Amino acid sequence: MKEEFSVLPVHVGFIMDGNGRWAKSKGKSRNFGHRKGSEVIEEVLKTCFDAGVKTVTLCAFSTENWNRPKEEVDEILRILDKFIDKYRQKASKEDIRLCVFGDFSRLDENMKNRIEAAVESTKGGKSGMVNIALGYGSRQEITRAIQNIIKDGVTQITDDTLSDYLYTAGQPDVDLIVRTSGEQRLSNFLLYQSAYAELYFTDVLWPDFKREEVIKALRWFEGRHRRFGKV
């Protein structure tokens, strides 16, 4: 049964947190938790798009995540590589555009090539947009944007100018940020794009964040009165 909403966020960002704690609670390895966490992503995306959300950004791997043990980093990247390669087929079939952004300098060439192929093969998608933030940090993104503005010799700088140099250029600002696992911070995720975003924090760990939890977050957003500085 399709859910109906009176108000919907156009752009939702997900901080997918809690895979390790979920696994620990079950006596399993952190990598087991990451694998299980990857299995709910498609359900989350489908629920969002079925509801009418147009753009979803997933915080998949942050710049800070490079500080984790190498074995865990390698496994997370393997999981993401597999997911991106698999999801591009679904995205192409459902007319969804897939965008992967961040600092790829530490990725191997094969993964870079598969990312490029996924982005290229879905660039004509019109029914929805999925951003995967990989090797991503918002402060680093803003610094990169400013460096490129200077490099291009731009002297008249407005809010729109900076937006045009971000990874999300041309996309709507974020309306709703959802973070799982009980943590209540943005952790360097889409700081500029989320200037007016509603922030939804839940104790549910990411591997348990399925359709009903997505609907719950969207219902919460539906009840918000967004004034944008007005009365």
PDB file of C-alpha atoms in Angstrom:
ATOM      1  CA  MET A   1       0.000   0.000   0.000  1.00  0.00           C
ATOM      2  CA  LYS A   2       1.432   3.342  -1.063  1.00  0.00           C
ATOM      3  CA  GLU A   3       1.825   5.945   1.653  1.00  0.00           C
ATOM      4  CA  GLU A   4       0.415   9.431   1.033  1.00  0.00           C
ATOM      5  CA  PHE A   5       2.029  12.550   2.481  1.00  0.00           C
ATOM      6  CA  SER A   6       0.817  16.146   2.582  1.00  0.00           C
ATOM      7  CA  VAL A   7       4.395  17.441   2.723  1.00  0.00           C
ATOM      8  CA  LEU A   8       7.577  15.670   1.678  1.00  0.00           C
ATOM      9  CA  PRO A   9      11.276  16.502   1.733  1.00  0.00           C
ATOM     10  CA  VAL A  10      12.676  16.853  -1.766  1.00  0.00           C
ATOM     11  CA  HIS A  11      16.173  15.859  -0.659  1.00  0.00           C
ATOM     12  CA  VAL A  12      16.937  13.470   2.213  1.00  0.00           C
ATOM     13  CA  GLY A  13      20.396  12.700   3.580  1.00  0.00           C
ATOM     14  CA  PHE A  14      21.080   9.525   5.569  1.00  0.00           C
ATOM     15  CA  ILE A  15      23.934   9.054   8.027  1.00  0.00           C
ATOM     16  CA  MET A  16      23.942   5.260   8.138  1.00  0.00           C
ATOM     17  CA  ASP A  17      25.286   4.652  11.631  1.00  0.00           C
ATOM     18  CA  GLY A  18      25.310   1.676  13.970  1.00  0.00           C
ATOM     19  CA  ASN A  19      26.420  -1.314  11.883  1.00  0.00           C
ATOM     20  CA  GLY A  20      29.216  -2.203  14.285  1.00  0.00           C
ATOM     21  CA  ARG A  21      27.077  -1.897  17.403  1.00  0.00           C
ATOM     22  CA  TRP A  22      24.328  -3.952  15.762  1.00  0.00           C
ATOM     23  CA  ALA A  23      26.821  -6.718  15.021  1.00  0.00           C
ATOM     24  CA  LYS A  24      28.333  -6.590  18.510  1.00  0.00           C
ATOM     25  CA  SER A  25      24.878  -6.987  20.074  1.00  0.00           C
ATOM     26  CA  LYS A  26      24.575 -10.250  18.155  1.00  0.00           C
ATOM     27  CA  GLY A  27      28.063 -11.502  18.936  1.00  0.00           C
ATOM     28  CA  LYS A  28      29.232 -10.940  15.362  1.00  0.00           C
ATOM     29  CA  SER A  29      32.119  -9.047  13.786  1.00  0.00           C
ATOM     30  CA  ARG A  30      31.858  -5.390  12.770  1.00  0.00           C
ATOM     31  CA  ASN A  31      32.295  -6.438   9.148  1.00  0.00           C
ATOM     32  CA  PHE A  32      29.253  -8.691   9.472  1.00  0.00           C
ATOM     33  CA  GLY A  33      27.338  -5.588  10.570  1.00  0.00           C
ATOM     34  CA  HIS A  34      28.535  -3.602   7.562  1.00  0.00           C
ATOM     35  CA  ARG A  35      27.399  -6.360   5.215  1.00  0.00           C
ATOM     36  CA  LYS A  36      23.969  -6.467   6.862  1.00  0.00           C
ATOM     37  CA  GLY A  37      23.757  -2.684   6.770  1.00  0.00           C
ATOM     38  CA  SER A  38      24.338  -2.668   3.018  1.00  0.00           C
ATOM     39  CA  GLU A  39      21.388  -5.012   2.556  1.00  0.00           C
ATOM     40  CA  VAL A  40      18.826  -2.442   3.740  1.00  0.00           C
ATOM     41  CA  ILE A  41      19.963   0.380   1.450  1.00  0.00           C
ATOM     42  CA  GLU A  42      17.831  -0.621  -1.525  1.00  0.00           C
ATOM     43  CA  GLU A  43      14.721  -0.893   0.682  1.00  0.00           C
ATOM     44  CA  VAL A  44      15.385   2.571   2.098  1.00  0.00           C
ATOM     45  CA  LEU A  45      15.852   4.044  -1.377  1.00  0.00           C
ATOM     46  CA  LYS A  46      12.742   2.347  -2.757  1.00  0.00           C
ATOM     47  CA  THR A  47      10.642   3.584   0.169  1.00  0.00           C
ATOM     48  CA  CYS A  48      11.862   7.152  -0.355  1.00  0.00           C
ATOM     49  CA  PHE A  49      11.239   7.158  -4.108  1.00  0.00           C
ATOM     50  CA  ASP A  50       7.857   5.418  -3.785  1.00  0.00           C
ATOM     51  CA  ALA A  51       6.812   8.150  -1.336  1.00  0.00           C
ATOM     52  CA  GLY A  52       7.860  10.906  -3.745  1.00  0.00           C
ATOM     53  CA  VAL A  53      11.302  11.963  -2.502  1.00  0.00           C
ATOM     54  CA  LYS A  54      13.414  13.060  -5.473  1.00  0.00           C
ATOM     55  CA  THR A  55      16.995  13.024  -4.146  1.00  0.00           C
ATOM     56  CA  VAL A  56      18.675  10.819  -1.542  1.00  0.00           C
ATOM     57  CA  THR A  57      22.253  11.229  -0.332  1.00  0.00           C
ATOM     58  CA  LEU A  58      23.919   8.403   1.574  1.00  0.00           C
ATOM     59  CA  CYS A  59      26.877   9.007   3.854  1.00  0.00           C
ATOM     60  CA  ALA A  60      28.661   5.811   2.890  1.00  0.00           C
ATOM     61  CA  PHE A  61      32.287   6.419   3.872  1.00  0.00           C
ATOM     62  CA  SER A  62      33.657   9.611   5.396  1.00  0.00           C
ATOM     63  CA  THR A  63      37.163  11.058   5.377  1.00  0.00           C
ATOM     64  CA  GLU A  64      37.321  10.202   9.086  1.00  0.00           C
ATOM     65  CA  ASN A  65      36.526   6.540   8.364  1.00  0.00           C
ATOM     66  CA  TRP A  66      40.009   6.119   6.877  1.00  0.00           C
ATOM     67  CA  ASN A  67      41.223   6.075  10.496  1.00  0.00           C
ATOM     68  CA  ARG A  68      39.547   2.737  11.184  1.00  0.00           C
ATOM     69  CA  PRO A  69      41.535  -0.534  11.142  1.00  0.00           C
ATOM     70  CA  LYS A  70      42.703  -1.432   7.625  1.00  0.00           C
ATOM     71  CA  GLU A  71      40.796  -4.724   7.609  1.00  0.00           C
ATOM     72  CA  GLU A  72      37.541  -2.911   8.334  1.00  0.00           C
ATOM     73  CA  VAL A  73      38.242  -0.155   5.801  1.00  0.00           C
ATOM     74  CA  ASP A  74      39.019  -2.730   3.104  1.00  0.00           C
ATOM     75  CA  GLU A  75      35.799  -4.616   3.819  1.00  0.00           C
ATOM     76  CA  ILE A  76      33.639  -1.474   3.792  1.00  0.00           C
ATOM     77  CA  LEU A  77      35.122  -0.469   0.439  1.00  0.00           C
ATOM     78  CA  ARG A  78      34.536  -3.968  -0.969  1.00  0.00           C
ATOM     79  CA  ILE A  79      30.906  -3.787   0.161  1.00  0.00           C
ATOM     80  CA  LEU A  80      30.436  -0.333  -1.383  1.00  0.00           C
ATOM     81  CA  ASP A  81      32.152  -1.373  -4.614  1.00  0.00           C
ATOM     82  CA  LYS A  82      29.812  -4.349  -4.911  1.00  0.00           C
ATOM     83  CA  PHE A  83      26.736  -2.278  -4.058  1.00  0.00           C
ATOM     84  CA  ILE A  84      27.520   0.470  -6.588  1.00  0.00           C
ATOM     85  CA  ASP A  85      28.213  -2.038  -9.357  1.00  0.00           C
ATOM     86  CA  LYS A  86      24.977  -3.894  -8.609  1.00  0.00           C
ATOM     87  CA  TYR A  87      22.754  -0.861  -8.024  1.00  0.00           C
ATOM     88  CA  ARG A  88      23.678   0.811 -11.309  1.00  0.00           C
ATOM     89  CA  GLN A  89      21.710  -1.893 -13.139  1.00  0.00           C
ATOM     90  CA  LYS A  90      18.621  -1.211 -11.038  1.00  0.00           C
ATOM     91  CA  ALA A  91      19.124   2.539 -11.385  1.00  0.00           C
ATOM     92  CA  SER A  92      19.316   2.294 -15.174  1.00  0.00           C
ATOM     93  CA  LYS A  93      16.134   0.220 -15.287  1.00  0.00           C
ATOM     94  CA  GLU A  94      14.243   2.641 -13.016  1.00  0.00           C
ATOM     95  CA  ASP A  95      15.558   5.842 -14.637  1.00  0.00           C
ATOM     96  CA  ILE A  96      17.486   6.861 -11.514  1.00  0.00           C
ATOM     97  CA  ARG A  97      20.672   8.876 -11.727  1.00  0.00           C
ATOM     98  CA  LEU A  98      23.552   7.632  -9.608  1.00  0.00           C
ATOM     99  CA  CYS A  99      26.190  10.110  -8.446  1.00  0.00           C
ATOM    100  CA  VAL A 100      29.231   9.122  -6.378  1.00  0.00           C
ATOM    101  CA  PHE A 101      31.334  11.932  -4.951  1.00  0.00           C
ATOM    102  CA  GLY A 102      34.218  12.567  -2.579  1.00  0.00           C
ATOM    103  CA  ASP A 103      37.979  12.174  -2.589  1.00  0.00           C
ATOM    104  CA  PHE A 104      38.790   9.006  -4.559  1.00  0.00           C
ATOM    105  CA  SER A 105      42.587   9.415  -4.397  1.00  0.00           C
ATOM    106  CA  ARG A 106      43.014   6.442  -2.051  1.00  0.00           C
ATOM    107  CA  LEU A 107      40.732   4.075  -3.981  1.00  0.00           C
ATOM    108  CA  ASP A 108      42.195   1.464  -6.303  1.00  0.00           C
ATOM    109  CA  GLU A 109      41.905   1.990 -10.058  1.00  0.00           C
ATOM    110  CA  ASN A 110      39.385  -0.810 -10.587  1.00  0.00           C
ATOM    111  CA  MET A 111      36.971   0.712  -8.088  1.00  0.00           C
ATOM    112  CA  LYS A 112      37.436   4.165  -9.601  1.00  0.00           C
ATOM    113  CA  ASN A 113      36.637   2.738 -13.030  1.00  0.00           C
ATOM    114  CA  ARG A 114      33.479   1.020 -11.786  1.00  0.00           C
ATOM    115  CA  ILE A 115      32.333   4.235 -10.098  1.00  0.00           C
ATOM    116  CA  GLU A 116      32.913   6.154 -13.313  1.00  0.00           C
ATOM    117  CA  ALA A 117      31.004   3.533 -15.301  1.00  0.00           C
ATOM    118  CA  ALA A 118      28.068   3.622 -12.874  1.00  0.00           C
ATOM    119  CA  VAL A 119      27.862   7.416 -12.961  1.00  0.00           C
ATOM    120  CA  GLU A 120      28.188   7.557 -16.745  1.00  0.00           C
ATOM    121  CA  SER A 121      25.625   4.826 -17.471  1.00  0.00           C
ATOM    122  CA  THR A 122      22.936   6.465 -15.292  1.00  0.00           C
ATOM    123  CA  LYS A 123      23.566  10.151 -16.022  1.00  0.00           C
ATOM    124  CA  GLY A 124      20.332  10.453 -18.010  1.00  0.00           C
ATOM    125  CA  GLY A 125      18.141   9.322 -15.111  1.00  0.00           C
ATOM    126  CA  LYS A 126      15.149  11.593 -14.541  1.00  0.00           C
ATOM    127  CA  SER A 127      12.933   9.903 -11.955  1.00  0.00           C
ATOM    128  CA  GLY A 128      15.286  10.201  -8.990  1.00  0.00           C
ATOM    129  CA  MET A 129      18.829  10.901  -7.817  1.00  0.00           C
ATOM    130  CA  VAL A 130      20.997   8.810  -5.500  1.00  0.00           C
ATOM    131  CA  ASN A 131      24.192  10.396  -4.204  1.00  0.00           C
ATOM    132  CA  ILE A 132      26.771   8.183  -2.542  1.00  0.00           C
ATOM    133  CA  ALA A 133      29.249  10.185  -0.476  1.00  0.00           C
ATOM    134  CA  LEU A 134      32.466   8.163  -0.481  1.00  0.00           C
ATOM    135  CA  GLY A 135      35.737   9.438   0.935  1.00  0.00           C
ATOM    136  CA  TYR A 136      33.674  12.492   1.758  1.00  0.00           C
ATOM    137  CA  GLY A 137      33.985  15.322   4.259  1.00  0.00           C
ATOM    138  CA  SER A 138      31.966  18.513   4.056  1.00  0.00           C
ATOM    139  CA  ARG A 139      34.748  20.809   5.245  1.00  0.00           C
ATOM    140  CA  GLN A 140      37.037  19.282   2.641  1.00  0.00           C
ATOM    141  CA  GLU A 141      34.333  19.738  -0.002  1.00  0.00           C
ATOM    142  CA  ILE A 142      33.968  23.441   0.851  1.00  0.00           C
ATOM    143  CA  THR A 143      37.748  23.924   0.879  1.00  0.00           C
ATOM    144  CA  ARG A 144      37.981  22.233  -2.526  1.00  0.00           C
ATOM    145  CA  ALA A 145      35.200  24.478  -3.858  1.00  0.00           C
ATOM    146  CA  ILE A 146      36.985  27.638  -2.697  1.00  0.00           C
ATOM    147  CA  GLN A 147      40.273  26.457  -4.191  1.00  0.00           C
ATOM    148  CA  ASN A 148      38.571  25.859  -7.547  1.00  0.00           C
ATOM    149  CA  ILE A 149      36.832  29.251  -7.416  1.00  0.00           C
ATOM    150  CA  ILE A 150      40.222  30.912  -6.927  1.00  0.00           C
ATOM    151  CA  LYS A 151      41.776  28.741  -9.634  1.00  0.00           C
ATOM    152  CA  ASP A 152      39.054  29.795 -12.074  1.00  0.00           C
ATOM    153  CA  GLY A 153      39.660  33.465 -11.293  1.00  0.00           C
ATOM    154  CA  VAL A 154      36.121  34.108 -10.058  1.00  0.00           C
ATOM    155  CA  THR A 155      35.975  37.396  -8.127  1.00  0.00           C
ATOM    156  CA  GLN A 156      32.236  37.989  -7.687  1.00  0.00           C
ATOM    157  CA  ILE A 157      31.231  35.301  -5.220  1.00  0.00           C
ATOM    158  CA  THR A 158      27.673  34.700  -4.036  1.00  0.00           C
ATOM    159  CA  ASP A 159      25.934  31.838  -2.252  1.00  0.00           C
ATOM    160  CA  ASP A 160      25.032  30.456  -5.676  1.00  0.00           C
ATOM    161  CA  THR A 161      28.661  30.617  -6.771  1.00  0.00           C
ATOM    162  CA  LEU A 162      29.798  28.415  -3.905  1.00  0.00           C
ATOM    163  CA  SER A 163      26.883  26.024  -4.436  1.00  0.00           C
ATOM    164  CA  ASP A 164      27.894  25.641  -8.076  1.00  0.00           C
ATOM    165  CA  TYR A 165      31.339  24.428  -7.023  1.00  0.00           C
ATOM    166  CA  LEU A 166      30.129  21.810  -4.546  1.00  0.00           C
ATOM    167  CA  TYR A 167      29.757  18.130  -5.435  1.00  0.00           C
ATOM    168  CA  THR A 168      25.976  18.639  -5.327  1.00  0.00           C
ATOM    169  CA  ALA A 169      25.954  21.468  -7.882  1.00  0.00           C
ATOM    170  CA  GLY A 170      22.534  21.819  -9.487  1.00  0.00           C
ATOM    171  CA  GLN A 171      20.793  19.743  -6.826  1.00  0.00           C
ATOM    172  CA  PRO A 172      18.272  21.017  -4.265  1.00  0.00           C
ATOM    173  CA  ASP A 173      19.443  21.723  -0.740  1.00  0.00           C
ATOM    174  CA  VAL A 174      18.821  19.037   1.857  1.00  0.00           C
ATOM    175  CA  ASP A 175      15.425  19.192   3.598  1.00  0.00           C
ATOM    176  CA  LEU A 176      15.875  16.311   6.014  1.00  0.00           C
ATOM    177  CA  ILE A 177      18.902  14.642   7.584  1.00  0.00           C
ATOM    178  CA  VAL A 178      18.289  11.244   9.190  1.00  0.00           C
ATOM    179  CA  ARG A 179      20.886   9.753  11.522  1.00  0.00           C
ATOM    180  CA  THR A 180      20.500   6.307  13.034  1.00  0.00           C
ATOM    181  CA  SER A 181      21.992   4.703  16.166  1.00  0.00           C
ATOM    182  CA  GLY A 182      21.253   7.466  18.692  1.00  0.00           C
ATOM    183  CA  GLU A 183      24.119   9.792  17.779  1.00  0.00           C
ATOM    184  CA  GLN A 184      23.025  13.432  17.467  1.00  0.00           C
ATOM    185  CA  ARG A 185      25.524  15.248  15.283  1.00  0.00           C
ATOM    186  CA  LEU A 186      26.179  15.865  11.577  1.00  0.00           C
ATOM    187  CA  SER A 187      29.762  14.582  11.632  1.00  0.00           C
ATOM    188  CA  ASN A 188      31.000  16.696   8.729  1.00  0.00           C
ATOM    189  CA  PHE A 189      28.162  15.619   6.401  1.00  0.00           C
ATOM    190  CA  LEU A 190      26.605  18.104   3.941  1.00  0.00           C
ATOM    191  CA  LEU A 191      27.135  21.053   6.275  1.00  0.00           C
ATOM    192  CA  TYR A 192      26.541  23.758   3.654  1.00  0.00           C
ATOM    193  CA  GLN A 193      23.677  21.962   1.907  1.00  0.00           C
ATOM    194  CA  SER A 194      21.906  21.300   5.215  1.00  0.00           C
ATOM    195  CA  ALA A 195      21.696  24.920   6.384  1.00  0.00           C
ATOM    196  CA  TYR A 196      17.900  24.681   6.727  1.00  0.00           C
ATOM    197  CA  ALA A 197      17.485  20.924   7.038  1.00  0.00           C
ATOM    198  CA  GLU A 198      15.318  19.292   9.675  1.00  0.00           C
ATOM    199  CA  LEU A 199      17.359  16.851  11.787  1.00  0.00           C
ATOM    200  CA  TYR A 200      15.847  13.483  12.676  1.00  0.00           C
ATOM    201  CA  PHE A 201      17.730  11.314  15.157  1.00  0.00           C
ATOM    202  CA  THR A 202      16.661   7.784  16.008  1.00  0.00           C
ATOM    203  CA  ASP A 203      18.048   5.098  18.309  1.00  0.00           C
ATOM    204  CA  VAL A 204      17.383   2.446  15.657  1.00  0.00           C
ATOM    205  CA  LEU A 205      20.629   0.941  14.351  1.00  0.00           C
ATOM    206  CA  TRP A 206      21.108   1.100  10.580  1.00  0.00           C
ATOM    207  CA  PRO A 207      20.656  -2.639   9.806  1.00  0.00           C
ATOM    208  CA  ASP A 208      17.200  -2.395  11.442  1.00  0.00           C
ATOM    209  CA  PHE A 209      16.270   0.829   9.637  1.00  0.00           C
ATOM    210  CA  LYS A 210      13.803  -0.545   7.122  1.00  0.00           C
ATOM    211  CA  ARG A 211      10.642   0.636   5.391  1.00  0.00           C
ATOM    212  CA  GLU A 212       8.589   1.349   8.509  1.00  0.00           C
ATOM    213  CA  GLU A 213      11.387   3.441   9.989  1.00  0.00           C
ATOM    214  CA  VAL A 214      11.742   5.480   6.791  1.00  0.00           C
ATOM    215  CA  ILE A 215       7.994   6.139   6.822  1.00  0.00           C
ATOM    216  CA  LYS A 216       8.241   7.188  10.475  1.00  0.00           C
ATOM    217  CA  ALA A 217      10.951   9.738   9.611  1.00  0.00           C
ATOM    218  CA  LEU A 218       8.941  11.103   6.699  1.00  0.00           C
ATOM    219  CA  ARG A 219       5.836  11.385   8.910  1.00  0.00           C
ATOM    220  CA  TRP A 220       7.889  13.307  11.464  1.00  0.00           C
ATOM    221  CA  PHE A 221       9.010  15.699   8.724  1.00  0.00           C
ATOM    222  CA  GLU A 222       5.401  16.069   7.584  1.00  0.00           C
ATOM    223  CA  GLY A 223       4.542  17.457  11.023  1.00  0.00           C
ATOM    224  CA  ARG A 224       7.300  20.075  11.046  1.00  0.00           C
ATOM    225  CA  HIS A 225       6.461  23.744  10.453  1.00  0.00           C
ATOM    226  CA  ARG A 226       9.371  25.179   8.507  1.00  0.00           C
ATOM    227  CA  ARG A 227       9.459  28.967   8.838  1.00  0.00           C
ATOM    228  CA  PHE A 228      12.860  29.803   7.253  1.00  0.00           C
ATOM    229  CA  GLY A 229      13.148  32.834   9.537  1.00  0.00           C
ATOM    230  CA  LYS A 230       9.571  33.995   9.013  1.00  0.00           C
ATOM    231  CA  VAL A 231       6.791  34.060  11.609  1.00  0.00           C
TER     232      VAL A 231
END
